[in-house]
Amino acid sequence: CRPRPRSHPALSFSPAAYPRPASMGLPGVGFIGLGNMGLPMARNLLKAGRRLVVHDLNPAVAAPLTAAGATFASSPAEVASAVTGEGGAVFTMLHSGAAVREVYTGADGLLSACKPQTLLVDCSTVEPATAREMSSAAAAHGCDFLDAPVSGGAPGAASASLTFMVGSDSDAAFAAATPFFTQMGKPPVRCGSVGAGLAVKLANNLALSLQMLATAEAFSLGKAQGVDPHVLAQVMNVSTARCWSSDTYNPVPGILEGVPAARDYEGGFATSLMLKDLRLALDAAAAVGAPTPSAEHARRLYRLSAERGFASRDFGSIYAFLEAARGEPDSISVALAEAWAEEAATAAGESFDSGAFGEEVVAAVAETTAPATATTVKIGQDGKVVAPSA
């Protein structure tokens, strides 16, 4: 858990606040991927006086940067042509491993025009194997590749307080990249060779998914018992339950300003992205035989939340998802049982009939004398309903 900051920075942007970079004499830098994280990260490089060249599939999102002196490039190759060579660097912040491969190795990708001795730094959260693949491709062009996923969310990107988890095969490349990192965040943490940064990031986000879920459940429970959420936050934030999800990024509307919960969970880190990170973490766990039962359960809950309309909302909307089920806890239990059964059937190579499964659940629940609110559904290893249990 992180110490609580005093306040969140405003996310507004004024071109007048940025010096024109041409006179600063710093090496040029490219930035590709100007989403919720990439845009404020690029802003901070521009603010630091860097000559900045940017690219995004949606040119309109670059308008605030070009108004302040950045140059928009029509392709990753054009970015590479403009800034690469000794001392130059290109940063990428993309949504998937496939996007990373396309940006680096596609027909108009970075490596099609990249000059030797360029730093190529990918801040995306993707498979560690993708980072190692891109590192090999970059090395063939005489360039250094680093994986440098981040933690800190949109507020950290805006305030240049991100934590960079870096994988690098070269001491010199890490040293050369550090000035760029410190203009966008805290001093970077070198986690090991290429791919290690992503391994650390996946472990971190696995923990974060559980932390947010536990925080949301605690506040939902407190509210259901008539406790003022502000009082609960006051206690949790100075006691053993203190964590980033409560004291810095609280999911309950009205507790903190400047966080996604204060604006109907818009912006921030989408539930769909948390699901992606959990999938990556669970795939990594399966590859090395690491048990992750809680994370598997969390993935099903976030998936259910996404299916019920929260996919594009910040992952803290898991609190709103839980609140929407208030009074009907079995609706979540049955849906989770169905998800588990579907996964089990798929793993066994069998078809899954959700309608028939639902009928089994209803019949099984009807056989018990336990109160409906205390009923959970017991599923066998084959994904079949065995019996309900109170």
CSV table of C-alpha atoms in Angstrom, one decimal, residues 36-214:
chain,number,residue,atom,x,y,z
A,36,ASN,CA,-5.6,8.1,-20.5
A,37,MET,CA,-2.0,7.3,-19.5
A,38,GLY,CA,0.1,8.2,-22.6
A,39,LEU,CA,-1.2,11.7,-23.1
A,40,PRO,CA,-0.3,13.0,-19.6
A,41,MET,CA,3.1,11.2,-19.8
A,42,ALA,CA,3.8,12.9,-23.1
A,43,ARG,CA,2.8,16.2,-21.6
A,44,ASN,CA,5.4,15.9,-18.9
A,45,LEU,CA,8.1,15.2,-21.5
A,46,LEU,CA,7.1,18.3,-23.3
A,47,LYS,CA,6.9,20.3,-20.1
A,48,ALA,CA,10.5,19.2,-19.4
A,49,GLY,CA,11.7,20.8,-22.6
A,50,ARG,CA,11.9,17.8,-24.8
A,51,ARG,CA,11.5,18.1,-28.6
A,52,LEU,CA,8.4,15.8,-28.8
A,53,VAL,CA,7.0,13.9,-31.8
A,54,VAL,CA,3.8,11.9,-31.2
A,55,HIS,CA,1.6,9.4,-32.9
A,56,ASP,CA,-1.8,7.9,-32.2
A,57,LEU,CA,-4.4,6.2,-34.4
A,58,ASN,CA,-6.7,9.1,-33.5
A,59,PRO,CA,-4.9,12.3,-34.5
A,60,ALA,CA,-7.4,14.5,-32.6
A,61,VAL,CA,-6.2,13.4,-29.2
A,62,ALA,CA,-2.8,15.0,-29.9
A,63,ALA,CA,-4.2,18.5,-30.3
A,64,PRO,CA,-3.3,19.7,-26.8
A,65,LEU,CA,0.3,18.6,-27.4
A,66,THR,CA,0.7,20.0,-30.9
A,67,ALA,CA,-0.8,23.3,-29.6
A,68,ALA,CA,2.1,23.4,-27.1
A,69,GLY,CA,4.9,22.7,-29.6
A,70,ALA,CA,4.8,18.9,-30.3
A,71,THR,CA,4.9,17.5,-33.8
A,72,PHE,CA,2.3,14.9,-35.0
A,73,ALA,CA,3.7,12.0,-37.1
A,74,SER,CA,1.5,10.0,-39.4
A,75,SER,CA,3.0,6.6,-38.5
A,76,PRO,CA,5.4,5.0,-36.1
A,77,ALA,CA,8.0,5.0,-38.8
A,78,GLU,CA,7.7,8.7,-39.2
A,79,VAL,CA,8.3,9.1,-35.4
A,80,ALA,CA,11.4,7.0,-35.7
A,81,SER,CA,12.7,9.0,-38.6
A,82,ALA,CA,12.2,12.2,-36.6
A,83,VAL,CA,13.8,11.4,-33.3
A,84,THR,CA,15.9,8.3,-33.4
A,85,GLY,CA,19.7,7.9,-33.2
A,86,GLU,CA,22.2,8.3,-30.4
A,87,GLY,CA,20.5,10.1,-27.5
A,88,GLY,CA,17.0,9.8,-28.9
A,89,ALA,CA,14.2,7.6,-27.5
A,90,VAL,CA,10.7,6.5,-28.3
A,91,PHE,CA,8.2,5.5,-25.7
A,92,THR,CA,5.1,3.5,-26.4
A,93,MET,CA,1.9,3.0,-24.3
A,94,LEU,CA,-0.4,0.6,-26.0
A,95,HIS,CA,-3.3,-1.6,-25.2
A,96,SER,CA,-2.2,-5.1,-26.2
A,97,GLY,CA,0.7,-7.3,-27.2
A,98,ALA,CA,-0.6,-7.4,-30.8
A,99,ALA,CA,-0.6,-3.6,-30.9
A,100,VAL,CA,3.0,-3.5,-29.6
A,101,ARG,CA,4.1,-5.9,-32.3
A,102,GLU,CA,2.4,-3.9,-35.0
A,103,VAL,CA,3.9,-0.6,-33.8
A,104,TYR,CA,7.4,-2.0,-33.6
A,105,THR,CA,7.6,-4.6,-36.4
A,106,GLY,CA,4.8,-3.7,-38.8
A,107,ALA,CA,5.3,-2.4,-42.3
A,108,ASP,CA,5.3,1.2,-41.0
A,109,GLY,CA,6.6,0.3,-37.6
A,110,LEU,CA,9.4,1.9,-35.6
A,111,LEU,CA,12.0,-0.7,-36.6
A,112,SER,CA,11.4,0.0,-40.3
A,113,ALA,CA,13.0,3.4,-39.9
A,114,CYS,CA,14.8,3.3,-36.5
A,115,LYS,CA,18.4,4.4,-36.4
A,116,PRO,CA,21.0,2.5,-34.3
A,117,GLN,CA,21.7,3.4,-30.7
A,118,THR,CA,18.0,4.5,-30.1
A,119,LEU,CA,16.3,3.7,-26.9
A,120,LEU,CA,12.9,2.0,-27.4
A,121,VAL,CA,10.8,1.8,-24.2
A,122,ASP,CA,7.5,0.1,-24.0
A,123,CYS,CA,5.3,1.1,-21.1
A,124,SER,CA,2.4,-1.1,-22.1
A,125,THR,CA,1.2,-4.0,-19.9
A,126,VAL,CA,1.5,-7.0,-22.1
A,127,GLU,CA,2.9,-10.5,-22.0
A,128,PRO,CA,6.6,-10.7,-20.8
A,129,ALA,CA,7.2,-12.9,-23.9
A,130,THR,CA,6.2,-10.0,-26.1
A,131,ALA,CA,8.8,-7.8,-24.5
A,132,ARG,CA,11.5,-10.4,-25.1
A,133,GLU,CA,10.4,-10.8,-28.7
A,134,MET,CA,10.6,-7.0,-29.3
A,135,SER,CA,14.0,-6.8,-27.6
A,136,SER,CA,15.4,-9.4,-30.0
A,137,ALA,CA,14.0,-7.5,-33.0
A,138,ALA,CA,15.4,-4.2,-31.7
A,139,ALA,CA,18.8,-5.7,-31.1
A,140,ALA,CA,18.9,-6.8,-34.7
A,141,HIS,CA,18.6,-3.1,-35.7
A,142,GLY,CA,21.3,-1.9,-33.2
A,143,CYS,CA,18.7,-0.5,-30.7
A,144,ASP,CA,18.1,-1.1,-27.0
A,145,PHE,CA,14.6,-2.2,-25.9
A,146,LEU,CA,13.3,-1.8,-22.3
A,147,ASP,CA,10.0,-2.9,-20.9
A,148,ALA,CA,8.8,-0.3,-18.4
A,149,PRO,CA,5.2,-0.7,-17.3
A,150,VAL,CA,3.9,1.8,-14.8
A,151,SER,CA,1.9,2.1,-11.6
A,152,GLY,CA,0.2,5.2,-10.3
A,153,GLY,CA,-2.8,5.5,-12.6
A,154,ALA,CA,-4.0,8.6,-14.4
A,155,PRO,CA,-3.4,10.9,-11.3
A,156,GLY,CA,0.3,9.6,-11.2
A,157,ALA,CA,0.7,10.2,-14.9
A,158,ALA,CA,-0.6,13.8,-14.6
A,159,SER,CA,1.6,14.6,-11.6
A,160,ALA,CA,4.7,13.0,-13.0
A,161,SER,CA,4.8,10.6,-10.0
A,162,LEU,CA,4.5,7.3,-11.8
A,163,THR,CA,6.5,4.2,-10.7
A,164,PHE,CA,8.4,2.7,-13.6
A,165,MET,CA,9.2,-1.1,-13.3
A,166,VAL,CA,12.0,-1.6,-15.8
A,167,GLY,CA,13.4,-4.7,-17.5
A,168,SER,CA,16.6,-4.0,-19.3
A,169,ASP,CA,19.5,-6.2,-20.5
A,170,SER,CA,21.9,-3.3,-20.5
A,171,ASP,CA,23.2,-1.1,-17.6
A,172,ALA,CA,24.0,1.6,-20.1
A,173,ALA,CA,20.5,1.6,-21.7
A,174,PHE,CA,18.9,1.8,-18.2
A,175,ALA,CA,21.1,4.7,-17.3
A,176,ALA,CA,20.4,6.5,-20.6
A,177,ALA,CA,16.6,6.0,-20.1
A,178,THR,CA,16.5,7.2,-16.5
A,179,PRO,CA,16.4,11.0,-17.3
A,180,PHE,CA,13.3,10.3,-19.4
A,181,PHE,CA,11.7,8.3,-16.6
A,182,THR,CA,12.3,10.9,-13.9
A,183,GLN,CA,10.6,13.6,-16.1
A,184,MET,CA,7.5,11.4,-16.0
A,185,GLY,CA,7.7,9.9,-12.5
A,186,LYS,CA,9.8,8.7,-9.6
A,187,PRO,CA,13.3,7.3,-10.0
A,188,PRO,CA,12.8,4.0,-11.9
A,189,VAL,CA,13.1,0.6,-10.3
A,190,ARG,CA,15.2,-1.9,-12.3
A,191,CYS,CA,13.6,-5.3,-11.9
A,192,GLY,CA,16.0,-7.4,-13.9
A,193,SER,CA,16.4,-8.3,-17.5
A,194,VAL,CA,13.9,-7.6,-20.3
A,195,GLY,CA,10.5,-9.0,-19.3
A,196,ALA,CA,11.2,-8.6,-15.5
A,197,GLY,CA,9.4,-5.2,-15.4
A,198,LEU,CA,6.3,-6.8,-16.8
A,199,ALA,CA,6.5,-9.8,-14.4
A,200,VAL,CA,6.6,-7.3,-11.5
A,201,LYS,CA,3.7,-5.3,-13.0
A,202,LEU,CA,1.5,-8.3,-13.3
A,203,ALA,CA,2.1,-9.4,-9.7
A,204,ASN,CA,1.4,-5.8,-8.6
A,205,ASN,CA,-1.9,-5.6,-10.5
A,206,LEU,CA,-3.0,-9.0,-9.3
A,207,ALA,CA,-2.7,-7.7,-5.8
A,208,LEU,CA,-4.4,-4.4,-6.7
A,209,SER,CA,-7.4,-6.2,-8.2
A,210,LEU,CA,-7.9,-8.0,-4.9
A,211,GLN,CA,-7.2,-4.9,-2.8
A,212,MET,CA,-9.9,-2.9,-4.7
A,213,LEU,CA,-12.4,-5.7,-4.5
A,214,ALA,CA,-11.9,-6.2,-0.8
